[in-house]
Coordinates of C-alpha atoms in Angstrom, one line a residue:
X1 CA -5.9 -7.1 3.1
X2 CA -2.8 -8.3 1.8
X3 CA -4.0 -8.1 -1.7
X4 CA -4.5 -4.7 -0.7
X5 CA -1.6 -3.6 0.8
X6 CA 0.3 -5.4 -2.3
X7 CA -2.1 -3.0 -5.0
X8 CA -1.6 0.0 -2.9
X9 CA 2.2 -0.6 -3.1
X10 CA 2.2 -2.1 -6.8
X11 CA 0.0 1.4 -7.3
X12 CA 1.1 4.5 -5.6
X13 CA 5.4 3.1 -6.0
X14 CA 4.4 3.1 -10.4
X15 CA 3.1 6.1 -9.9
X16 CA 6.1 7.5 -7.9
X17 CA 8.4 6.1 -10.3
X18 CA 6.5 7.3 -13.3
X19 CA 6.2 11.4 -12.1
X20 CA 9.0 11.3 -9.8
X21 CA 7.4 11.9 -6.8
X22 CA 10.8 10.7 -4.6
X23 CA 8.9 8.7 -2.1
X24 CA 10.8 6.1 -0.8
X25 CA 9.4 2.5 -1.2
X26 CA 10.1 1.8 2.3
X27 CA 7.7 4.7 3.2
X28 CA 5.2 4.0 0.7
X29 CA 4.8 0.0 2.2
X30 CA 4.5 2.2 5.5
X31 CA 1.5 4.0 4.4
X32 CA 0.1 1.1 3.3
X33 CA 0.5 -1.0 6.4
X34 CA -1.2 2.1 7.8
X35 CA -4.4 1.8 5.8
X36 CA -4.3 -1.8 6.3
X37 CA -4.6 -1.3 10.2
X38 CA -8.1 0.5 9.6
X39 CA -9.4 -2.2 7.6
X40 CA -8.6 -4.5 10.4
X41 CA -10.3 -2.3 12.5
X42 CA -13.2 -2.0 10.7
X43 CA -13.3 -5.7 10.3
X44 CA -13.3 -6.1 14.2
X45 CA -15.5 -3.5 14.8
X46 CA -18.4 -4.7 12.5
X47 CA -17.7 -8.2 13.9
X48 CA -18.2 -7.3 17.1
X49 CA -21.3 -5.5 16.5
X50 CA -22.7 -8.2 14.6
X51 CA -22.2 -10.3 17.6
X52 CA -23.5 -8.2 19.8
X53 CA -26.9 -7.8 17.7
X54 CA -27.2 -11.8 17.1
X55 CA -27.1 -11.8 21.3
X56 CA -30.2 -9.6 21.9
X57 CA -27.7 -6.4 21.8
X58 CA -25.7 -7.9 24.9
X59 CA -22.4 -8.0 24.5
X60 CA -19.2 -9.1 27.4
X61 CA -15.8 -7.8 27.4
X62 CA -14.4 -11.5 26.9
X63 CA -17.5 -12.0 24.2
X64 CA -16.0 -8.6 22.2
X65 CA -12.0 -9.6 22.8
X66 CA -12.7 -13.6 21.4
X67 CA -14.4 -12.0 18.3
X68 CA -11.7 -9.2 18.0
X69 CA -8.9 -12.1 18.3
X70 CA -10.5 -14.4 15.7
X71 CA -10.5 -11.8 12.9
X72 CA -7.2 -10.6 13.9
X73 CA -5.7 -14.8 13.5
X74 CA -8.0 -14.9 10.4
X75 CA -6.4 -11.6 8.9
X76 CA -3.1 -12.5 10.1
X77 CA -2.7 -16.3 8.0
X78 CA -4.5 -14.6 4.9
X79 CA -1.9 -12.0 4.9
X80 CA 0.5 -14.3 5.7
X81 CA -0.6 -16.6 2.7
X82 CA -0.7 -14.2 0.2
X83 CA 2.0 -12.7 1.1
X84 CA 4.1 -15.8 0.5
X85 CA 2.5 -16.1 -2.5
X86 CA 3.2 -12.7 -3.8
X87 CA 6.9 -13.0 -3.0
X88 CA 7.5 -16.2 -4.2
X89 CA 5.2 -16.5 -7.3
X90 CA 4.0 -13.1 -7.9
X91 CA 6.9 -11.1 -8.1
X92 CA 9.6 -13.3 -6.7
X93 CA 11.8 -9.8 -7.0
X94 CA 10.3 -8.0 -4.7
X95 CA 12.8 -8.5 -2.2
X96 CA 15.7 -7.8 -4.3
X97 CA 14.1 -5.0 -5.1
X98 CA 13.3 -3.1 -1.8
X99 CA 16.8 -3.8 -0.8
X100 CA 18.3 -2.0 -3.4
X101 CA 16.0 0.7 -3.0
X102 CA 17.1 0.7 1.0
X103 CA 20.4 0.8 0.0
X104 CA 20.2 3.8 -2.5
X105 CA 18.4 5.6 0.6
X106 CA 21.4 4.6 2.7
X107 CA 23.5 5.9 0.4
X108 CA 21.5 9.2 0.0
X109 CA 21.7 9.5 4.0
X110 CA 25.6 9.1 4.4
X111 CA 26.1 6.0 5.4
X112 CA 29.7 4.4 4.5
X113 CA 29.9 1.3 2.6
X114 CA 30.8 -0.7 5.3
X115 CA 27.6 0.5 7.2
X116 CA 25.5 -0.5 4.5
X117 CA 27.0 -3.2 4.1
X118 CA 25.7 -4.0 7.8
X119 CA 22.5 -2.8 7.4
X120 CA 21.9 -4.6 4.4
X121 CA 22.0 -8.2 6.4
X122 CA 18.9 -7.0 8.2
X123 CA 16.8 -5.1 5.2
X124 CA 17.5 -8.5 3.7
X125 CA 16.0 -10.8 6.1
X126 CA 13.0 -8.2 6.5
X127 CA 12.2 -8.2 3.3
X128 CA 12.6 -12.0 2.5
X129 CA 9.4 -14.3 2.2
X130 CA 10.4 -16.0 5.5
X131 CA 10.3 -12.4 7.0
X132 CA 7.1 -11.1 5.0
X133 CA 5.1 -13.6 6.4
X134 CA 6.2 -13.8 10.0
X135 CA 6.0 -9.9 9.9
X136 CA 2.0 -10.8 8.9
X137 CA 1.5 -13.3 11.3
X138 CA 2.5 -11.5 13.9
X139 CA 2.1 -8.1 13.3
X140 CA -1.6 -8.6 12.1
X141 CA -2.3 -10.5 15.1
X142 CA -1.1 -8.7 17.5
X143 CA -2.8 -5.3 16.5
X144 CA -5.6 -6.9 15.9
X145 CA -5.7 -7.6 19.7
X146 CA -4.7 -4.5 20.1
X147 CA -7.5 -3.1 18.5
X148 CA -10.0 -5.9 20.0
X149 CA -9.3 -4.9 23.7
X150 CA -9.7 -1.7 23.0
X151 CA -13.1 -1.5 20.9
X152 CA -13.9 -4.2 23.1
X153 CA -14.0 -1.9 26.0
X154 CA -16.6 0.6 24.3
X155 CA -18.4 -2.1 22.4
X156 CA -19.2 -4.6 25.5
X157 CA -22.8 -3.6 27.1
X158 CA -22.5 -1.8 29.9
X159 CA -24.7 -2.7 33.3

């Protein structure tokens, strides 16, 4: 997935940049993320019905969630890997990058120099490698659990 979401990006913000579409790069990472959340989802999903057949089509709740979880931690240090990777190998200028880009959309929105200056501190330590890959490791987790107690609840077998 993080391959993926690092095409998709690399991708659709050429593309914006070559016909001027004036998507934001922040936004287009968004949409990205977005797709990324229905591969994990589809991951879970099929895991937990491959589960569920390889136990005579009987599936708990607890059964569903511990599959659900496992893909979601699985998922989550992959990203997290290749995400370090990416920004410090790949294109160790990605950062740099998508905070000058969040500063030209401050810029475009109004804000003072002193605010951006401000804001800047955070879209910094977002965007670092440090903060790519703790935003995989949790955030890839923690929707993946998301998602697991929730397909959980219409996956399990019902008495």
């Amino acid at each position: 997935m993080g391959a993926f979401a690092v095409l998709f990006f690399a991708l659709v913000n050429c593309l914006n940049t070559s016909y001027n579409w004036g998507m934001q790069p922040s936004n287009i990472r968004g949409v990205g993320g977005l797709l990324t959340i229905v591969i994990l989802a589809t991951g879970i999903y099929l895991t937990m019905q491959a589960v569920k057949k390889e136990q005579a089509n009987k599936l708990t709740y607890g059964q569903a969630l511990k599959a659900g979880v496992i893909v979601a931690v699985i998922t989550a240090v992959l990203v997290a890997l290749f995400g370090f990777v990416y920004c410090q190998f790949l294109n160790p200028g990605y950062a740099q990058y998508m905070v000058s880009e969040a500063q030209k959309a401050m810029a475009a929105n109004g804000e003072t120099p002193q605010q951006i200056a401000e804001h800047t501190k955070s879209v910094q330590a977002e965007f670092s490698t440090g903060g790519q890959v703790m935003q995989a490791l949790v955030g890839q987790t923690v929707v993946g659990a998301v998602v697991s107690l929730i397909l959980g609840a219409f996956l399990r077998t019902k008495k």
